[in-house]
PDB file of C-alpha atoms in Angstrom:
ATOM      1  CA  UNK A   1       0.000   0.000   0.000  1.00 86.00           C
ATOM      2  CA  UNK A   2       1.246   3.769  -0.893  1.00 92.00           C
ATOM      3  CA  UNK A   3       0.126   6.644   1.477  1.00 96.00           C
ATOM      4  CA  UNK A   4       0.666   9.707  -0.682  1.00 96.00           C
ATOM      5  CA  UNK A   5       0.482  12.018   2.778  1.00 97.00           C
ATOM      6  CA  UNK A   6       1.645  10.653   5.990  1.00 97.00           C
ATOM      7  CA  UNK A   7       2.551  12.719   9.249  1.00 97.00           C
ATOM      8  CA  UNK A   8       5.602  12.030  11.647  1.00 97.00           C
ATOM      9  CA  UNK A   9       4.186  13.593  15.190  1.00 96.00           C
ATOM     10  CA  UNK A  10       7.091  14.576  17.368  1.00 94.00           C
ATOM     11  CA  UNK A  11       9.366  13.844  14.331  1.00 93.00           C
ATOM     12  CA  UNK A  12      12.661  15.061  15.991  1.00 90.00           C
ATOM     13  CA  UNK A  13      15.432  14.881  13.532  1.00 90.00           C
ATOM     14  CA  UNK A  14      13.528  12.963  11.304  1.00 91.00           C
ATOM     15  CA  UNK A  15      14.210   9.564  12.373  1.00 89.00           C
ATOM     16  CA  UNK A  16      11.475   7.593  10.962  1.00 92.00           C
ATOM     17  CA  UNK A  17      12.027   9.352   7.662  1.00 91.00           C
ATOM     18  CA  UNK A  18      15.139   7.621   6.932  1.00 88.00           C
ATOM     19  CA  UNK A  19      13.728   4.344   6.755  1.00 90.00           C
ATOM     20  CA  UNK A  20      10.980   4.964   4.027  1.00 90.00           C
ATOM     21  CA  UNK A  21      11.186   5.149   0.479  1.00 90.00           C
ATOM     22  CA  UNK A  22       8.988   6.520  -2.384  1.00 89.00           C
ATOM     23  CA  UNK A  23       7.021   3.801  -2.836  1.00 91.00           C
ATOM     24  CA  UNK A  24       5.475   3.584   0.655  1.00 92.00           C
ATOM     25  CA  UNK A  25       4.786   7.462   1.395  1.00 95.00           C
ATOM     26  CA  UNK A  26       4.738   9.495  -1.607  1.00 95.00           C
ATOM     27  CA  UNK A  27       5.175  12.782   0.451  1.00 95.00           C
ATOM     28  CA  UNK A  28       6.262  13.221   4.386  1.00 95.00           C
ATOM     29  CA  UNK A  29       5.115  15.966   6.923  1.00 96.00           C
ATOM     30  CA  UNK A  30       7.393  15.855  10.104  1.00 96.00           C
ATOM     31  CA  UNK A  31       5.815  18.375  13.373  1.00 95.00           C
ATOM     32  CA  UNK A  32       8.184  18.621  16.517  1.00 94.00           C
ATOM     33  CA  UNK A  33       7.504  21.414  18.983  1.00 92.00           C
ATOM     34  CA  UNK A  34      11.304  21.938  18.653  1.00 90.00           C
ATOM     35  CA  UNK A  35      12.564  24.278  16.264  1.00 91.00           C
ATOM     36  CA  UNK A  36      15.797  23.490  16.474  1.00 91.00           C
ATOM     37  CA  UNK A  37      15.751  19.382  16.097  1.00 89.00           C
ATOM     38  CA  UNK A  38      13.645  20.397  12.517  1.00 91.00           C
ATOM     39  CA  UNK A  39      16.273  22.524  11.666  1.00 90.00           C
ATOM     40  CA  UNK A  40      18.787  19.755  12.177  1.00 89.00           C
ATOM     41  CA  UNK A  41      16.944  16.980  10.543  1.00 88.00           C
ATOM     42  CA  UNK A  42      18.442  14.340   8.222  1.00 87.00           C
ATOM     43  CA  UNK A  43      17.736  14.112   4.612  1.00 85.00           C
ATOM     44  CA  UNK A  44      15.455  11.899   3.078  1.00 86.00           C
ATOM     45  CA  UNK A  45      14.344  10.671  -0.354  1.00 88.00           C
ATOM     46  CA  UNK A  46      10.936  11.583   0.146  1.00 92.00           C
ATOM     47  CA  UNK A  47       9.701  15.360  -0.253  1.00 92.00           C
ATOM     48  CA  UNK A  48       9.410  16.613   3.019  1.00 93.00           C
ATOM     49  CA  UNK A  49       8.287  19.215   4.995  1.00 94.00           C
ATOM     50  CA  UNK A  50       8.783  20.765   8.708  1.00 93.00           C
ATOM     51  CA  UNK A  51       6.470  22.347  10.977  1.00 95.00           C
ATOM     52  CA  UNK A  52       6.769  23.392  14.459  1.00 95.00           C
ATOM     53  CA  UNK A  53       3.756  22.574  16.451  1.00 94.00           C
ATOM     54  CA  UNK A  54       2.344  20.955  19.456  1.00 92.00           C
ATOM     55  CA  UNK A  55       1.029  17.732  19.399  1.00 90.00           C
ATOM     56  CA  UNK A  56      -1.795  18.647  21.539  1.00 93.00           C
ATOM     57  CA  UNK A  57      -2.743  21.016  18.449  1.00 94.00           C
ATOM     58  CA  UNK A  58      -2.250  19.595  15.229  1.00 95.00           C
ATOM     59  CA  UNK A  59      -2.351  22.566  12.657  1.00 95.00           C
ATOM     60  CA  UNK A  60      -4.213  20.137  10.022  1.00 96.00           C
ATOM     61  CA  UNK A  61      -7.515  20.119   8.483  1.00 96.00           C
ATOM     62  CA  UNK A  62      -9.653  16.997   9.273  1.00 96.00           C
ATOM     63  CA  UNK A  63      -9.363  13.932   7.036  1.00 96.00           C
ATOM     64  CA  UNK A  64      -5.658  15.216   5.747  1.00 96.00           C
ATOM     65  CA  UNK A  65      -3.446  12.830   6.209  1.00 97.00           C
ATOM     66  CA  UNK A  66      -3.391   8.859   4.965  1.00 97.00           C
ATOM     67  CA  UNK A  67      -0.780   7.361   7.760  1.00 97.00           C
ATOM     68  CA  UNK A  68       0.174   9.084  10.752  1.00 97.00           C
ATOM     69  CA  UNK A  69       3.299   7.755  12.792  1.00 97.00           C
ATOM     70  CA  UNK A  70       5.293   8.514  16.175  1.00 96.00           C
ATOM     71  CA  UNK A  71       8.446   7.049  17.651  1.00 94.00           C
ATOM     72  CA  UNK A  72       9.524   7.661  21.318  1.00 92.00           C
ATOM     73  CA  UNK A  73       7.822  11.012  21.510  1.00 91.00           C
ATOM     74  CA  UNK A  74       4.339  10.760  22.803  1.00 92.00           C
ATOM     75  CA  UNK A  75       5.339  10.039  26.919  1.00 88.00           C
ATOM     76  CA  UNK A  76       6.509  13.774  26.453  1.00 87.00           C
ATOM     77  CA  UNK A  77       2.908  15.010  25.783  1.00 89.00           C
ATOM     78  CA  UNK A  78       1.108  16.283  28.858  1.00 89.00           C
ATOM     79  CA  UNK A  79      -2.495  15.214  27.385  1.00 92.00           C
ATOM     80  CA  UNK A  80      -2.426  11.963  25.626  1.00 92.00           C
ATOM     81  CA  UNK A  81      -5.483  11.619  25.172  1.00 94.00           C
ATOM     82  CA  UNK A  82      -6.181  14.953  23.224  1.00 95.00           C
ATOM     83  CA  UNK A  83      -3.139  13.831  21.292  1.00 95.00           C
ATOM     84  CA  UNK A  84      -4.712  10.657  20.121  1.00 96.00           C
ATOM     85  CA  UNK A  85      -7.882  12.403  19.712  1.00 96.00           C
ATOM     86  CA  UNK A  86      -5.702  15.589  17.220  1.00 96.00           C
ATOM     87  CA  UNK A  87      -4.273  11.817  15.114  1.00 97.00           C
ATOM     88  CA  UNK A  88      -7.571  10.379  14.785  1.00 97.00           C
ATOM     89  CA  UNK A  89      -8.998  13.817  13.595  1.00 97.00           C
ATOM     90  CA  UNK A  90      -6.277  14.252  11.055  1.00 97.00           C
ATOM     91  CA  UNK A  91      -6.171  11.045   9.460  1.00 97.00           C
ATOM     92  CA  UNK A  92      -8.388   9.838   6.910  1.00 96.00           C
ATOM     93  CA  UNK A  93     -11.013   7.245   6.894  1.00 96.00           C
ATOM     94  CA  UNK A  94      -9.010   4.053   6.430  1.00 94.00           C
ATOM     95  CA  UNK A  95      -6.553   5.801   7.603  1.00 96.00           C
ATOM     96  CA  UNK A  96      -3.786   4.259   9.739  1.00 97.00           C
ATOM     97  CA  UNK A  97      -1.758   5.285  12.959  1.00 98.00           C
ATOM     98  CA  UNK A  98       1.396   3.672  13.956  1.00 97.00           C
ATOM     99  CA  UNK A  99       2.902   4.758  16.810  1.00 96.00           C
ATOM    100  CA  UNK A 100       5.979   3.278  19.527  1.00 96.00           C
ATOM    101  CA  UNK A 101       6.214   4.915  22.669  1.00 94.00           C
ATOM    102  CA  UNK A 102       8.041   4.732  26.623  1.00 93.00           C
ATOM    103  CA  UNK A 103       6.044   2.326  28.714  1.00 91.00           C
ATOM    104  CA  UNK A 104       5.510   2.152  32.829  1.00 87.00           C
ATOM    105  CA  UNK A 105       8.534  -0.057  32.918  1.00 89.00           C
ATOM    106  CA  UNK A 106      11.416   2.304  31.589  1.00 91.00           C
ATOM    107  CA  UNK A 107      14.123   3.153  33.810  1.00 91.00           C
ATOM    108  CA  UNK A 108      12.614   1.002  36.196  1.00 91.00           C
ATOM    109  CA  UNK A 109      15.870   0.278  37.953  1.00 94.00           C
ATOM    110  CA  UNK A 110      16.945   4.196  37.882  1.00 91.00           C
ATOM    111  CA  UNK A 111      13.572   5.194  40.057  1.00 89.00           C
ATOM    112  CA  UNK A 112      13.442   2.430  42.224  1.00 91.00           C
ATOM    113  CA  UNK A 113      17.570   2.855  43.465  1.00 92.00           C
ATOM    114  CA  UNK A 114      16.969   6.800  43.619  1.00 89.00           C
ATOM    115  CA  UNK A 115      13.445   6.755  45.629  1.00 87.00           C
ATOM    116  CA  UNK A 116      15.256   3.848  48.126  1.00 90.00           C
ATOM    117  CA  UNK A 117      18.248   6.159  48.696  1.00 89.00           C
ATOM    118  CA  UNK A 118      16.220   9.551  49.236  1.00 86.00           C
ATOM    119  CA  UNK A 119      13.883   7.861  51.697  1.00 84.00           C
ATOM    120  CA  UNK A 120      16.723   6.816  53.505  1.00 82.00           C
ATOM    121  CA  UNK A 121      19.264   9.697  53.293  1.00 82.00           C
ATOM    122  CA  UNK A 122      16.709  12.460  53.346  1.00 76.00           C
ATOM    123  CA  UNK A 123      13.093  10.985  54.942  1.00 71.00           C
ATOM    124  CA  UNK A 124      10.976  11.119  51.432  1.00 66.00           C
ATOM    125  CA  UNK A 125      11.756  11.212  47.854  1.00 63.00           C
ATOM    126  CA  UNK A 126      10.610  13.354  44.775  1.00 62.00           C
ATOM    127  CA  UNK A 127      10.180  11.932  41.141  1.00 63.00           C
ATOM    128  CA  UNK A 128      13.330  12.253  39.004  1.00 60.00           C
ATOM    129  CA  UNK A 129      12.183  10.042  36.106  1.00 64.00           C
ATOM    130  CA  UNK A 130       9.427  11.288  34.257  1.00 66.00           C
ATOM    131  CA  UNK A 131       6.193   9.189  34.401  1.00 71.00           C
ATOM    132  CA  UNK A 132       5.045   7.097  31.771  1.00 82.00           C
ATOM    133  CA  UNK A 133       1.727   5.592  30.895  1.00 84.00           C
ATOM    134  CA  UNK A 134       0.575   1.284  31.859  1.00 84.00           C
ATOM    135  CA  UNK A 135       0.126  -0.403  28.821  1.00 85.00           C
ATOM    136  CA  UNK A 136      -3.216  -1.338  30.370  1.00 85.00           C
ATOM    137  CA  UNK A 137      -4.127   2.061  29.598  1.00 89.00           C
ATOM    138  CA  UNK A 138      -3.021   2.469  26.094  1.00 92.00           C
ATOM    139  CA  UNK A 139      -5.934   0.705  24.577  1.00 90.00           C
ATOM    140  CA  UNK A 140      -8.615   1.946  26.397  1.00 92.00           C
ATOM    141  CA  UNK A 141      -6.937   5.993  25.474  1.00 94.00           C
ATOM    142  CA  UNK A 142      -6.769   4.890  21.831  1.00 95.00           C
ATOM    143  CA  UNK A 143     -10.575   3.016  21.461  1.00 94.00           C
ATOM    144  CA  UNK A 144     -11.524   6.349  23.056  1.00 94.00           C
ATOM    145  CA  UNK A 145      -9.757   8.689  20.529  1.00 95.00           C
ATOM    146  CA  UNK A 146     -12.015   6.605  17.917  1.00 95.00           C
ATOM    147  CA  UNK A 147      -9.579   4.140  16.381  1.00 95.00           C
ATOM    148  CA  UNK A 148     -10.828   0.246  16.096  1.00 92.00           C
ATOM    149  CA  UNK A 149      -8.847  -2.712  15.035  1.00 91.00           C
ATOM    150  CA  UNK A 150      -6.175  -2.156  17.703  1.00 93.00           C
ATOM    151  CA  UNK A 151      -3.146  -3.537  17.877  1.00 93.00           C
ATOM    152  CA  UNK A 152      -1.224  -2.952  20.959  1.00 94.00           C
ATOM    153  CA  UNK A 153       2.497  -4.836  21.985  1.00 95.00           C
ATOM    154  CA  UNK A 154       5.498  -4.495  24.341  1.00 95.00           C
ATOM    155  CA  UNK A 155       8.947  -4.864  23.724  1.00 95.00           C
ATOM    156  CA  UNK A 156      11.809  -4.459  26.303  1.00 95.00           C
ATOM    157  CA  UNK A 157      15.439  -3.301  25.723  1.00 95.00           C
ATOM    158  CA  UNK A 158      18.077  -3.468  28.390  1.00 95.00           C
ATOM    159  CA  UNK A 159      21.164  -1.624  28.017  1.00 94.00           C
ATOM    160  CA  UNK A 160      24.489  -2.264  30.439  1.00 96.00           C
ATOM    161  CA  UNK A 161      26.406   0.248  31.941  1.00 96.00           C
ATOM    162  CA  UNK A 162      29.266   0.796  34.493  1.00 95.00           C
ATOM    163  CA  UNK A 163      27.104   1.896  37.109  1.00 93.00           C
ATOM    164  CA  UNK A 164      24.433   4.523  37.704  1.00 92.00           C
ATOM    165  CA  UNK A 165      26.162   7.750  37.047  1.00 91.00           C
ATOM    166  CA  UNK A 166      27.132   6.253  33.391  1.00 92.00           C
ATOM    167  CA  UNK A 167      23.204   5.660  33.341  1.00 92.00           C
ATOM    168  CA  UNK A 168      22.621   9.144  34.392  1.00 88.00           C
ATOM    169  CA  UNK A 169      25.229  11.116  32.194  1.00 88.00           C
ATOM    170  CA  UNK A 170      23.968   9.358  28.755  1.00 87.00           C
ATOM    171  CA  UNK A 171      20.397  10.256  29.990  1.00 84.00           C
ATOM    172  CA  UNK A 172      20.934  13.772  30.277  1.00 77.00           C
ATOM    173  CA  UNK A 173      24.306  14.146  28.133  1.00 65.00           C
ATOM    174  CA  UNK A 174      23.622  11.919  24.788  1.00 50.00           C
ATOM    175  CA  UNK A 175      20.098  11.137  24.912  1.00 44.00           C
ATOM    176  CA  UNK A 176      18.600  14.701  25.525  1.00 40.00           C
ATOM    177  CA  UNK A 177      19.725  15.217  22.167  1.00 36.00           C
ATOM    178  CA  UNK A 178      18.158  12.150  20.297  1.00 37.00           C
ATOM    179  CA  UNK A 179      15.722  11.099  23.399  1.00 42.00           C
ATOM    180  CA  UNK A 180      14.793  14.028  25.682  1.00 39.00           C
ATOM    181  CA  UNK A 181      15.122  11.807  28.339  1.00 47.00           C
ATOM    182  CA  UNK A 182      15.419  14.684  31.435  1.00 48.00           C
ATOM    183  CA  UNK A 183      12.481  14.937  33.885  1.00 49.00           C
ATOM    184  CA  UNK A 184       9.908  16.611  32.725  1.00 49.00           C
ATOM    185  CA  UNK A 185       7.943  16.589  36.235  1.00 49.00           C
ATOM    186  CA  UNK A 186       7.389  20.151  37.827  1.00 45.00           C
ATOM    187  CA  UNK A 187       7.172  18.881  41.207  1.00 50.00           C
ATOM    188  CA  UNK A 188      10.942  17.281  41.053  1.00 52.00           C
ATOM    189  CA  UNK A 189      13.863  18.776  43.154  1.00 54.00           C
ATOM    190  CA  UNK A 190      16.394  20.497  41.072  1.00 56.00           C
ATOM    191  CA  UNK A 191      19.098  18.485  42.203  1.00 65.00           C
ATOM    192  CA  UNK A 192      19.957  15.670  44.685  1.00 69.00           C
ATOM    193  CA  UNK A 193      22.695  15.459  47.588  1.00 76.00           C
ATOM    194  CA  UNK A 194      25.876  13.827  46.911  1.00 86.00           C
ATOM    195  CA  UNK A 195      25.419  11.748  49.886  1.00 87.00           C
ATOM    196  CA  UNK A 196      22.170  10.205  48.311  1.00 86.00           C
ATOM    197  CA  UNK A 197      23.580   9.716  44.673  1.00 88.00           C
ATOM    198  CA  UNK A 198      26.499   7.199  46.125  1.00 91.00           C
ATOM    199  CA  UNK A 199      23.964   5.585  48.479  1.00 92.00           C
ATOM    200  CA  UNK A 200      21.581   5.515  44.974  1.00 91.00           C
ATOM    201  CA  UNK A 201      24.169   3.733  43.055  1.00 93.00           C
ATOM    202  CA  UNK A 202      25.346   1.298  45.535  1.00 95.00           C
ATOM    203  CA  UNK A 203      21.725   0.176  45.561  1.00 94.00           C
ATOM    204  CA  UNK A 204      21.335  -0.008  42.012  1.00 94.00           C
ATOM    205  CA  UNK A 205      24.166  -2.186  41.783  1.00 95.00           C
ATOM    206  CA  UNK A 206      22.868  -4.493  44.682  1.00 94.00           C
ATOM    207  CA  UNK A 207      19.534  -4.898  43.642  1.00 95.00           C
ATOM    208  CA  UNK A 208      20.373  -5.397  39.986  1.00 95.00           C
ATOM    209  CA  UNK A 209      23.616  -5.368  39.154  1.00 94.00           C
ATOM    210  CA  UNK A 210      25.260  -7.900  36.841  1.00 95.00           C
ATOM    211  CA  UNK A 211      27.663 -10.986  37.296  1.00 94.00           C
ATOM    212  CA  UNK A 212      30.609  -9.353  35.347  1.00 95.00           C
ATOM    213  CA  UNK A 213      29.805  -5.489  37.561  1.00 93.00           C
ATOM    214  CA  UNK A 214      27.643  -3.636  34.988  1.00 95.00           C
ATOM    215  CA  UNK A 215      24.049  -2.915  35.631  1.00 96.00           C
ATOM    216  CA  UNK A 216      21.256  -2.880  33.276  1.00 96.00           C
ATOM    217  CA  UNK A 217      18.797  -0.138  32.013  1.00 95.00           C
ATOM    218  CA  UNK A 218      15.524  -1.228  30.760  1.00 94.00           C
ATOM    219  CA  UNK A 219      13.808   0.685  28.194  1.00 93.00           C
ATOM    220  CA  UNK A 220       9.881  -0.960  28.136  1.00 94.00           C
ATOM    221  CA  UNK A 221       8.420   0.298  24.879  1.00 95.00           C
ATOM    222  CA  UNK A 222       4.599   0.338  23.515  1.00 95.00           C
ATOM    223  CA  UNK A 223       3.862  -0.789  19.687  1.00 96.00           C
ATOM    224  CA  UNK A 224       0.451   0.718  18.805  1.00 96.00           C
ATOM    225  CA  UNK A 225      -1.563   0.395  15.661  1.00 96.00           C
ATOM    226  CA  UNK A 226      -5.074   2.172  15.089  1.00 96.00           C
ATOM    227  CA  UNK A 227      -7.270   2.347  12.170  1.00 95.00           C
ATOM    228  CA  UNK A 228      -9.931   5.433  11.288  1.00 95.00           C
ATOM    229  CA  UNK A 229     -13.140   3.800  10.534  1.00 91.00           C
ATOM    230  CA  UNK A 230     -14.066   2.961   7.203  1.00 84.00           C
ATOM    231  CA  UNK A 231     -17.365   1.154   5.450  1.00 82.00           C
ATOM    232  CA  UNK A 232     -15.104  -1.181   3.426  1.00 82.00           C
ATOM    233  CA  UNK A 233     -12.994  -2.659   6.709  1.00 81.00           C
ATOM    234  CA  UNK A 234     -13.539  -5.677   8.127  1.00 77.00           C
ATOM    235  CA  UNK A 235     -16.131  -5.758  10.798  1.00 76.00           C
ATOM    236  CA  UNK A 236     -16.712  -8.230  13.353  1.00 73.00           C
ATOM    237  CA  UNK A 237     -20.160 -10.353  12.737  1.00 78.00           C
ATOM    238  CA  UNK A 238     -23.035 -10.117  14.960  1.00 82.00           C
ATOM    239  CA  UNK A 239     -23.281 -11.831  17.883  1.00 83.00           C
ATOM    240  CA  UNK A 240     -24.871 -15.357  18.118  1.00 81.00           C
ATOM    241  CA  UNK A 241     -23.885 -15.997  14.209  1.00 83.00           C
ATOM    242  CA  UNK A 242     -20.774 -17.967  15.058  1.00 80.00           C
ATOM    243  CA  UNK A 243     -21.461 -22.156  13.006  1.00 80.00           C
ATOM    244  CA  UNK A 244     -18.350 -23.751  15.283  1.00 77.00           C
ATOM    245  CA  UNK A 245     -18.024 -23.561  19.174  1.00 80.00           C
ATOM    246  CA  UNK A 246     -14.749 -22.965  20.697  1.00 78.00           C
ATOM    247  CA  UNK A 247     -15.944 -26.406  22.834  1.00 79.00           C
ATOM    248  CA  UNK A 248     -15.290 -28.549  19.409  1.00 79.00           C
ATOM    249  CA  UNK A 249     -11.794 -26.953  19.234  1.00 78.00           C
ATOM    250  CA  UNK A 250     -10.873 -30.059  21.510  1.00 79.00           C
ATOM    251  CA  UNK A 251     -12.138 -32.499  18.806  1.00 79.00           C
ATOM    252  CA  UNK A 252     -10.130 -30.351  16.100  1.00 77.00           C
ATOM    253  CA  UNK A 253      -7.466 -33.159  15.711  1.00 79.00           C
ATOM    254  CA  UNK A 254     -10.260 -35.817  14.970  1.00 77.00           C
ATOM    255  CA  UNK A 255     -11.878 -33.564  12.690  1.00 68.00           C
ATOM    256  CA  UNK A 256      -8.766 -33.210  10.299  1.00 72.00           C
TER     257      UNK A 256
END
């Protein structure tokens, strides 16, 4: 199938744009509400053009766009739900979203060692990982945006590193350039005792630490396909009109 529009919501430097080709999307809008990671995108094959917007507030007439996608952007948005709501809205009927985003279980390690050594160190402990969203809540948010024949999945990636101030520094050295991955909560403190970050990091490596002295990172991402309705999609049929019950699927062997 060719989309001759798609979207890229929360594009960044144009990632996903790098990894299409003609004959798949014949013409590529990427939105990021940073100016400067449009400015720096990569090239691409495909026509393309850059537009600095929220994705709360998708600057697009309704029924624009044939595919919309989104990698590793959407945990930054403060309403999800309005942002799912602005991709349905855009896309046409028959129209498909694909999106990959942070999960509940990302960094996992990270906020568990940090909230174990402030409660200790300091009495009580502040987020310094921003939240993410349970996949048990990513279909219900997307059935109620309006998209049907969901597909939702999880993936985890764990990365190794020295210790936790390795984990730290790429967070907020190497990855706020391609990630973001700073807190974005406004009730965190704006910075944490010294005291606490060695008691932090001899946790992490306690609780989770590996045989040969690393200690992993876990990065839990969400796969996410949606579909705008359409009269010629497939449609479940009514109830009751089913020929085979699943109580023969025991006799299937017989049968064949």
């Amino acid at each position: 199938r060719t989309f001759p529009l798609a979207l890229d919501v929360g594009s960044g430097r144009g990632y996903i744009a790098q990894h299409l080709t003609k004959e798949t999307v014949e013409k590529f809008i990427q939105v990021d509400i940073a100016e400067n990671a449009l400015k720096n995108a990569v090239e691409s094959e495909i026509p393309t053009v850059s537009v600095v917007a929220d994705e709360e507030f998708l600057p697009f007439k309704e029924d624009t766009f044939d595919l919309v996608v989104s990698s590793l952007s959407l945990h930054w948005v403060n309403d999800l739900p309005r942002a799912f709501r602005e991709i349905h809205q855009v896309l046409k009927p028959d129209g498909v979203f694909i999106g990959a985003m942070f999960g509940g279980d990302t960094l996992y390690e990270l906020r568990c060692s940090l909230q174990l050594a402030e409660l200790e160190r300091e009495g009580g402990f502040s987020p310094h990982v921003s939240p993410f969203t349970a996949v048990s809540d990513l279909g219900h948010l997307l059935s109620r945006a309006g998209f049907n024949t969901l597909t939702v999945d999880t993936d985890e990636i764990q990365v190794n590193y020295p210790g936790l101030f390795e984990v730290m520094e790429d967070l907020q050295g190497k990855y706020i350039l391609c990630m973001g991955e700073s807190n974005c909560s406004w009730n965190r403190k704006p910075l944490l005792h010294r005291e606490t970050m060695l008691a932090a990091a001899a946790i992490y490596r306690e609780m989770y630490g590996n045989s040969d002295g690393s200690v992993p990172a876990t990065f839990q991402i969400y796969y996410m396909i949606g579909w705008k309705f359409h009269e010629s999609q497939a449609r479940p049929a009514q109830r009751g009109s089913a020929t085979v019950s699943f109580g023969d699927l025991a006799k299937i062997d017989g049968l064949l």
